[in-house]
């Protein structure tokens, strides 16, 4: 995209749209020139979601409460110059993100959904903004780039357990997968 704005699309139909003169260098100086948009859509239903997801689905909502997330799609977006210098959005110049809703979640997809970004220092999702359902996709605006997730939040549950073999001896290093019951969330 040129610094006069435009739209970059991903293979799955997700996209990011930038306004004219909306990006700056990390030092705050205005940037003009070509903008390389790097993006990836992350399907929350992927079999290897644990390897794709930054951190976990733990989050802090806008009320400051610790919650867990149920994702309806995720985007990872970065902007760079042709020389590999990272760019960021200027204050007051939001970008528009569009992401398809996974087919298996369209029926349960709410008309409005919260948007969450990863606080890379704390490694936790933070609620910031809303997206609206338009057809089979969510559309929302962001003021910075990071991983962005379209989610509903549910109360977090602390689970502790110990695994033992048939003889009653503790075992370690065994992968455990916890899933929610169908129809919940």
Short mmCIF file of C-alpha atoms in Angstrom, two decimals:
data_model
loop_
_atom_site.label_atom_id
_atom_site.label_comp_id
_atom_site.label_asym_id
_atom_site.label_seq_id
_atom_site.Cartn_x
_atom_site.Cartn_y
_atom_site.Cartn_z
CA UNK A 1 0.00 0.00 0.00
CA UNK A 2 1.23 3.51 -0.68
CA UNK A 3 1.24 6.15 2.06
CA UNK A 4 -1.82 7.66 0.34
CA UNK A 5 -3.82 4.74 1.78
CA UNK A 6 -5.45 1.67 0.37
CA UNK A 7 -6.42 -1.90 1.08
CA UNK A 8 -4.39 -5.10 1.43
CA UNK A 9 -6.22 -8.43 1.23
CA UNK A 10 -5.28 -11.84 2.58
CA UNK A 11 -5.96 -15.11 0.74
CA UNK A 12 -8.94 -16.00 2.93
CA UNK A 13 -10.70 -12.66 2.31
CA UNK A 14 -9.53 -10.84 5.45
CA UNK A 15 -8.21 -7.33 4.80
CA UNK A 16 -6.68 -4.22 6.31
CA UNK A 17 -7.47 -0.73 4.98
CA UNK A 18 -5.31 2.30 5.72
CA UNK A 19 -6.26 5.96 5.48
CA UNK A 20 -4.06 8.43 3.61
CA UNK A 21 -1.04 9.63 5.62
CA UNK A 22 -1.99 7.33 8.48
CA UNK A 23 1.34 5.67 9.32
CA UNK A 24 4.46 6.84 11.10
CA UNK A 25 7.86 5.53 12.06
CA UNK A 26 8.21 4.18 15.60
CA UNK A 27 10.04 7.41 16.57
CA UNK A 28 6.86 9.36 15.71
CA UNK A 29 8.08 10.88 12.45
CA UNK A 30 5.69 10.79 9.50
CA UNK A 31 6.40 8.16 6.87
CA UNK A 32 5.69 8.49 3.17
CA UNK A 33 6.40 5.79 0.65
CA UNK A 34 5.51 2.17 0.13
CA UNK A 35 4.04 0.29 3.09
CA UNK A 36 4.52 -3.47 3.23
CA UNK A 37 1.56 -5.05 5.01
CA UNK A 38 2.26 -8.46 6.54
CA UNK A 39 -0.82 -10.26 7.70
CA UNK A 40 -2.07 -13.66 8.65
CA UNK A 41 -5.52 -14.93 9.52
CA UNK A 42 -5.64 -17.47 12.35
CA UNK A 43 -8.64 -19.79 12.34
CA UNK A 44 -9.67 -20.49 15.96
CA UNK A 45 -10.84 -23.95 14.91
CA UNK A 46 -7.39 -24.99 13.65
CA UNK A 47 -6.20 -28.33 15.02
CA UNK A 48 -2.88 -26.69 15.97
CA UNK A 49 -4.34 -23.49 17.46
CA UNK A 50 -2.19 -23.84 20.60
CA UNK A 51 0.94 -23.43 18.45
CA UNK A 52 -0.51 -20.49 16.47
CA UNK A 53 -2.04 -18.52 19.32
CA UNK A 54 0.19 -16.01 21.10
CA UNK A 55 -0.14 -16.92 24.76
CA UNK A 56 -3.48 -18.41 25.72
CA UNK A 57 -7.11 -17.33 25.66
CA UNK A 58 -6.71 -15.58 29.03
CA UNK A 59 -7.65 -11.90 28.93
CA UNK A 60 -8.55 -8.77 30.87
CA UNK A 61 -11.85 -7.19 29.83
CA UNK A 62 -12.66 -3.46 29.80
CA UNK A 63 -13.97 -3.74 33.38
CA UNK A 64 -10.56 -5.04 34.52
CA UNK A 65 -11.79 -8.61 35.15
CA UNK A 66 -9.79 -11.73 34.21
CA UNK A 67 -11.78 -13.72 31.64
CA UNK A 68 -11.33 -16.45 29.07
CA UNK A 69 -12.06 -15.91 25.38
CA UNK A 70 -14.06 -17.73 22.73
CA UNK A 71 -12.64 -16.66 19.39
CA UNK A 72 -14.48 -15.90 16.17
CA UNK A 73 -11.28 -15.22 14.21
CA UNK A 74 -7.89 -13.63 14.64
CA UNK A 75 -5.54 -11.47 12.58
CA UNK A 76 -1.83 -10.78 12.97
CA UNK A 77 -0.85 -7.55 11.18
CA UNK A 78 2.46 -5.71 10.89
CA UNK A 79 3.54 -2.75 8.74
CA UNK A 80 7.07 -2.13 7.46
CA UNK A 81 9.01 0.06 5.05
CA UNK A 82 10.81 -1.54 2.10
CA UNK A 83 13.93 -1.54 4.32
CA UNK A 84 12.21 -3.58 7.06
CA UNK A 85 11.64 -0.67 9.47
CA UNK A 86 8.48 -1.20 11.53
CA UNK A 87 5.67 1.29 11.13
CA UNK A 88 2.66 2.08 13.30
CA UNK A 89 -0.58 4.00 12.92
CA UNK A 90 -0.71 7.71 13.73
CA UNK A 91 -2.97 8.79 16.54
CA UNK A 92 -6.45 9.55 15.20
CA UNK A 93 -5.86 7.58 11.97
CA UNK A 94 -7.42 4.16 12.61
CA UNK A 95 -7.21 1.23 10.21
CA UNK A 96 -10.17 -0.97 9.30
CA UNK A 97 -9.85 -4.73 9.72
CA UNK A 98 -12.18 -7.22 8.07
CA UNK A 99 -12.08 -10.91 8.96
CA UNK A 100 -14.29 -13.78 7.83
CA UNK A 101 -16.23 -15.59 10.53
CA UNK A 102 -15.41 -19.33 10.52
CA UNK A 103 -18.21 -21.36 8.94
CA UNK A 104 -18.75 -23.42 12.10
CA UNK A 105 -19.36 -20.22 14.12
CA UNK A 106 -21.56 -18.12 11.83
CA UNK A 107 -24.83 -19.25 13.47
CA UNK A 108 -23.63 -18.29 16.96
CA UNK A 109 -21.79 -15.12 15.90
CA UNK A 110 -23.16 -12.07 17.73
CA UNK A 111 -24.07 -8.90 15.79
CA UNK A 112 -21.43 -6.96 17.76
CA UNK A 113 -18.30 -8.52 19.21
CA UNK A 114 -15.40 -7.23 21.30
CA UNK A 115 -11.95 -6.87 19.76
CA UNK A 116 -8.89 -7.87 21.77
CA UNK A 117 -5.16 -7.29 21.21
CA UNK A 118 -2.16 -8.99 22.78
CA UNK A 119 -0.28 -6.93 25.35
CA UNK A 120 3.13 -8.23 24.30
CA UNK A 121 4.72 -7.19 27.61
CA UNK A 122 2.25 -9.09 29.80
CA UNK A 123 1.35 -11.81 27.29
CA UNK A 124 -2.38 -11.40 27.81
CA UNK A 125 -5.30 -10.27 25.65
CA UNK A 126 -6.78 -6.82 26.37
CA UNK A 127 -10.23 -5.68 25.26
CA UNK A 128 -10.19 -2.62 23.00
CA UNK A 129 -13.02 -1.79 20.66
CA UNK A 130 -15.90 -3.52 18.93
CA UNK A 131 -16.53 -5.05 15.53
CA UNK A 132 -19.84 -5.51 13.78
CA UNK A 133 -21.07 -8.50 11.83
CA UNK A 134 -21.50 -7.59 8.18
CA UNK A 135 -22.64 -10.63 6.23
CA UNK A 136 -20.20 -13.44 7.07
CA UNK A 137 -17.40 -11.23 8.39
CA UNK A 138 -16.53 -8.93 11.26
CA UNK A 139 -15.48 -5.34 10.58
CA UNK A 140 -13.80 -3.11 13.15
CA UNK A 141 -11.23 -0.33 13.48
CA UNK A 142 -7.93 -0.42 15.36
CA UNK A 143 -5.50 2.29 16.49
CA UNK A 144 -2.37 0.10 16.52
CA UNK A 145 -1.22 -3.21 15.12
CA UNK A 146 -0.66 -6.44 16.95
CA UNK A 147 -2.55 -9.71 17.01
CA UNK A 148 -6.26 -8.82 16.93
CA UNK A 149 -8.89 -11.28 18.06
CA UNK A 150 -12.70 -11.14 17.67
CA UNK A 151 -14.06 -12.77 20.84
CA UNK A 152 -16.77 -13.13 23.40
CA UNK A 153 -15.55 -13.37 26.97
CA UNK A 154 -16.64 -15.91 29.54
CA UNK A 155 -15.74 -16.19 33.23
CA UNK A 156 -12.30 -17.68 33.77
CA UNK A 157 -12.08 -20.94 35.68
CA UNK A 158 -9.05 -22.07 37.66
CA UNK A 159 -8.49 -25.79 37.28
CA UNK A 160 -5.93 -27.80 39.22
CA UNK A 161 -5.45 -31.50 38.73
CA UNK A 162 -2.98 -34.26 39.31
CA UNK A 163 -2.53 -37.18 36.97
CA UNK A 164 -1.72 -40.67 38.21
CA UNK A 165 -1.07 -43.93 36.43
CA UNK A 166 -3.04 -47.12 37.12
CA UNK A 167 -0.77 -47.90 40.09
CA UNK A 168 -1.56 -44.51 41.65
CA UNK A 169 1.85 -42.97 40.96
CA UNK A 170 1.98 -39.35 39.79
CA UNK A 171 2.88 -38.83 36.13
CA UNK A 172 4.36 -35.70 34.60
CA UNK A 173 4.65 -34.21 31.13
CA UNK A 174 1.38 -35.63 29.85
CA UNK A 175 -0.47 -33.25 27.52
CA UNK A 176 -3.99 -32.48 28.76
CA UNK A 177 -6.64 -30.88 26.59
CA UNK A 178 -9.65 -29.26 28.20
CA UNK A 179 -12.62 -28.47 25.96
CA UNK A 180 -15.95 -26.86 26.63
CA UNK A 181 -19.18 -28.74 26.21
CA UNK A 182 -21.03 -28.22 22.93
CA UNK A 183 -23.52 -25.40 23.10
CA UNK A 184 -21.72 -23.47 25.84
CA UNK A 185 -20.51 -20.17 24.45
#
